[in-house]
Amino acid sequence: MAITSSEWLMTSDVAQEVAFRVDLPETGRGRWVLSYLPTHRRLTRAQALTGLVLAEQVLLEQDSDTPPFDTEVAELHAAELGLTLHDVMCLLALRAGPHILDRPGSSARNETANTVAEGTTVFAI
């Protein structure tokens, strides 16, 4: 796991998520936008980094070869973004789209992904 960072962009080598700094002449200038959150949500640099780390944690949990998922740490990271862990997981699942069904994995995970893909309403803030 590695997150690459510059003055204006952060990327993950695990999750297909990014954070970038907004430098438009507005009140949110110098704040950060995280790819899986609505664009009106502006974050500090530390929050954006936490958001990328959390996305990596959630996505790595899907692989059985990784260490056990630390739910308490993930919940703390989500709270730093003003969200619940469930909200973050839903937002990431929605961004993954239907191609997540092509991933190998347990049938329970595939059934959950199929349900979301078939139109189950998911609310996330």
C-alpha atoms as a printed R data frame, in Angstrom:
    type eleno elety resid chain resno       x       y       z
1   ATOM     1    CA   MET     A     1   0.000   0.000   0.000
2   ATOM     2    CA   ALA     A     2   1.331   3.392  -0.938
3   ATOM     3    CA   ILE     A     3  -0.212   6.791  -1.418
4   ATOM     4    CA   THR     A     4   1.635   9.182  -3.694
5   ATOM     5    CA   SER     A     5   1.317  12.815  -2.740
6   ATOM     6    CA   SER     A     6   2.214  16.170  -4.247
7   ATOM     7    CA   GLU     A     7   1.151  19.735  -3.468
8   ATOM     8    CA   TRP     A     8  -2.108  19.332  -5.357
9   ATOM     9    CA   LEU     A     9  -2.759  15.606  -5.936
10  ATOM    10    CA   MET     A    10  -2.832  12.387  -3.911
11  ATOM    11    CA   THR     A    11  -3.286   8.972  -5.505
12  ATOM    12    CA   SER     A    12  -3.480   5.427  -4.206
13  ATOM    13    CA   ASP     A    13  -1.739   2.439  -5.754
14  ATOM    14    CA   VAL     A    14  -4.508   0.158  -4.403
15  ATOM    15    CA   ALA     A    15  -7.792   2.028  -4.702
16  ATOM    16    CA   GLN     A    16  -8.776   3.790  -7.888
17  ATOM    17    CA   GLU     A    17  -9.444   6.939  -5.894
18  ATOM    18    CA   VAL     A    18  -7.730  10.311  -5.832
19  ATOM    19    CA   ALA     A    19  -7.797  13.542  -3.883
20  ATOM    20    CA   PHE     A    20  -6.937  16.893  -5.384
21  ATOM    21    CA   ARG     A    21  -6.545  20.410  -4.059
22  ATOM    22    CA   VAL     A    22  -8.983  23.062  -5.210
23  ATOM    23    CA   ASP     A    23  -7.292  26.335  -6.087
24  ATOM    24    CA   LEU     A    24 -10.210  28.195  -7.594
25  ATOM    25    CA   PRO     A    25 -10.800  31.716  -6.263
26  ATOM    26    CA   GLU     A    26 -13.529  30.733  -3.824
27  ATOM    27    CA   THR     A    27 -14.013  30.208  -0.093
28  ATOM    28    CA   GLY     A    28 -12.862  26.567  -0.354
29  ATOM    29    CA   ARG     A    29  -9.556  27.516  -1.984
30  ATOM    30    CA   GLY     A    30  -6.719  25.297  -0.820
31  ATOM    31    CA   ARG     A    31  -9.135  22.630   0.420
32  ATOM    32    CA   TRP     A    32  -9.232  19.091  -0.944
33  ATOM    33    CA   VAL     A    33 -11.825  17.069  -2.864
34  ATOM    34    CA   LEU     A    34 -11.925  13.283  -2.543
35  ATOM    35    CA   SER     A    35 -13.053  11.357  -5.623
36  ATOM    36    CA   TYR     A    36 -15.682   9.232  -3.879
37  ATOM    37    CA   LEU     A    37 -17.332  12.137  -2.045
38  ATOM    38    CA   PRO     A    38 -19.590  14.797  -3.551
39  ATOM    39    CA   THR     A    39 -17.534  17.686  -4.937
40  ATOM    40    CA   HIS     A    40 -19.116  20.210  -2.573
41  ATOM    41    CA   ARG     A    41 -17.459  18.372   0.358
42  ATOM    42    CA   ARG     A    42 -14.150  20.161   0.937
43  ATOM    43    CA   LEU     A    43 -11.563  18.588   3.215
44  ATOM    44    CA   THR     A    44  -8.283  19.421   4.868
45  ATOM    45    CA   ARG     A    45  -5.182  17.738   3.468
46  ATOM    46    CA   ALA     A    46  -5.117  15.386   6.474
47  ATOM    47    CA   GLN     A    47  -8.774  14.408   5.911
48  ATOM    48    CA   ALA     A    48  -8.132  13.747   2.217
49  ATOM    49    CA   LEU     A    49  -5.210  11.482   3.110
50  ATOM    50    CA   THR     A    50  -7.360   9.696   5.690
51  ATOM    51    CA   GLY     A    51 -10.059   9.212   3.039
52  ATOM    52    CA   LEU     A    52  -7.593   7.542   0.677
53  ATOM    53    CA   VAL     A    53  -6.214   5.322   3.433
54  ATOM    54    CA   LEU     A    54  -9.770   4.320   4.344
55  ATOM    55    CA   ALA     A    55 -10.591   3.487   0.709
56  ATOM    56    CA   GLU     A    56  -7.526   1.246   0.617
57  ATOM    57    CA   GLN     A    57  -8.544  -0.461   3.869
58  ATOM    58    CA   VAL     A    58 -12.034  -1.187   2.570
59  ATOM    59    CA   LEU     A    59 -10.851  -2.446  -0.821
60  ATOM    60    CA   LEU     A    60  -8.072  -4.596   0.638
61  ATOM    61    CA   GLU     A    61 -10.619  -6.234   2.944
62  ATOM    62    CA   GLN     A    62 -12.182  -7.796  -0.159
63  ATOM    63    CA   ASP     A    63  -8.992  -9.803  -0.741
64  ATOM    64    CA   SER     A    64  -8.692 -12.847   1.492
65  ATOM    65    CA   ASP     A    65  -4.860 -12.669   1.514
66  ATOM    66    CA   THR     A    66  -4.735  -9.446   3.559
67  ATOM    67    CA   PRO     A    67  -4.608  -9.161   7.364
68  ATOM    68    CA   PRO     A    68  -7.950  -8.939   9.207
69  ATOM    69    CA   PHE     A    69  -9.916  -5.716   8.740
70  ATOM    70    CA   ASP     A    70  -9.670  -3.376  11.737
71  ATOM    71    CA   THR     A    71 -13.239  -2.099  11.938
72  ATOM    72    CA   GLU     A    72 -12.562   0.249  14.857
73  ATOM    73    CA   VAL     A    73  -9.765   2.059  13.011
74  ATOM    74    CA   ALA     A    74 -11.872   2.246   9.846
75  ATOM    75    CA   GLU     A    75 -14.783   3.710  11.836
76  ATOM    76    CA   LEU     A    76 -12.464   6.359  13.313
77  ATOM    77    CA   HIS     A    77 -11.203   7.259   9.830
78  ATOM    78    CA   ALA     A    78 -14.774   7.536   8.533
79  ATOM    79    CA   ALA     A    79 -15.753   9.738  11.499
80  ATOM    80    CA   GLU     A    80 -12.866  12.077  10.651
81  ATOM    81    CA   LEU     A    81 -14.612  12.602   7.294
82  ATOM    82    CA   GLY     A    82 -17.965  13.170   9.018
83  ATOM    83    CA   LEU     A    83 -19.337   9.828   7.768
84  ATOM    84    CA   THR     A    84 -20.033   6.354   9.066
85  ATOM    85    CA   LEU     A    85 -18.062   3.371   7.830
86  ATOM    86    CA   HIS     A    86 -21.260   2.095   6.217
87  ATOM    87    CA   ASP     A    87 -21.590   5.387   4.264
88  ATOM    88    CA   VAL     A    88 -18.023   5.095   2.990
89  ATOM    89    CA   MET     A    89 -18.461   1.467   1.990
90  ATOM    90    CA   CYS     A    90 -21.656   2.320   0.078
91  ATOM    91    CA   LEU     A    91 -19.998   5.247  -1.713
92  ATOM    92    CA   LEU     A    92 -17.053   3.076  -2.737
93  ATOM    93    CA   ALA     A    93 -19.372   0.263  -3.896
94  ATOM    94    CA   LEU     A    94 -21.396   2.685  -5.997
95  ATOM    95    CA   ARG     A    95 -18.208   4.016  -7.633
96  ATOM    96    CA   ALA     A    96 -17.010   0.474  -8.355
97  ATOM    97    CA   GLY     A    97 -20.047  -0.045 -10.589
98  ATOM    98    CA   PRO     A    98 -21.143  -3.271 -12.241
99  ATOM    99    CA   HIS     A    99 -17.605  -4.435 -13.090
100 ATOM   100    CA   ILE     A   100 -17.199  -5.409  -9.414
101 ATOM   101    CA   LEU     A   101 -19.269  -8.482 -10.309
102 ATOM   102    CA   ASP     A   102 -16.352  -9.765 -12.394
103 ATOM   103    CA   ARG     A   103 -14.061 -10.004  -9.345
104 ATOM   104    CA   PRO     A   104 -13.460 -13.436  -7.875
105 ATOM   105    CA   GLY     A   105 -14.736 -13.796  -4.329
106 ATOM   106    CA   SER     A   106 -17.296 -15.275  -2.028
107 ATOM   107    CA   SER     A   107 -20.834 -15.832  -3.244
108 ATOM   108    CA   ALA     A   108 -22.204 -13.670  -0.401
109 ATOM   109    CA   ARG     A   109 -20.149 -10.721  -1.638
110 ATOM   110    CA   ASN     A   110 -21.328 -11.336  -5.199
111 ATOM   111    CA   GLU     A   111 -24.953 -11.567  -4.066
112 ATOM   112    CA   THR     A   112 -24.629  -8.220  -2.264
113 ATOM   113    CA   ALA     A   113 -23.050  -6.610  -5.315
114 ATOM   114    CA   ASN     A   114 -25.783  -8.084  -7.547
115 ATOM   115    CA   THR     A   115 -28.483  -6.655  -5.298
116 ATOM   116    CA   VAL     A   116 -26.986  -3.165  -5.507
117 ATOM   117    CA   ALA     A   117 -26.493  -3.504  -9.264
118 ATOM   118    CA   GLU     A   118 -30.125  -4.544  -9.743
119 ATOM   119    CA   GLY     A   119 -31.447  -1.319  -8.265
120 ATOM   120    CA   THR     A   120 -31.621  -1.554  -4.504
121 ATOM   121    CA   THR     A   121 -31.791   1.982  -3.181
122 ATOM   122    CA   VAL     A   122 -28.698   2.939  -1.203
123 ATOM   123    CA   PHE     A   123 -28.528   6.231   0.620
124 ATOM   124    CA   ALA     A   124 -25.168   7.765   1.500
125 ATOM   125    CA   ILE     A   125 -24.306  11.277   2.519
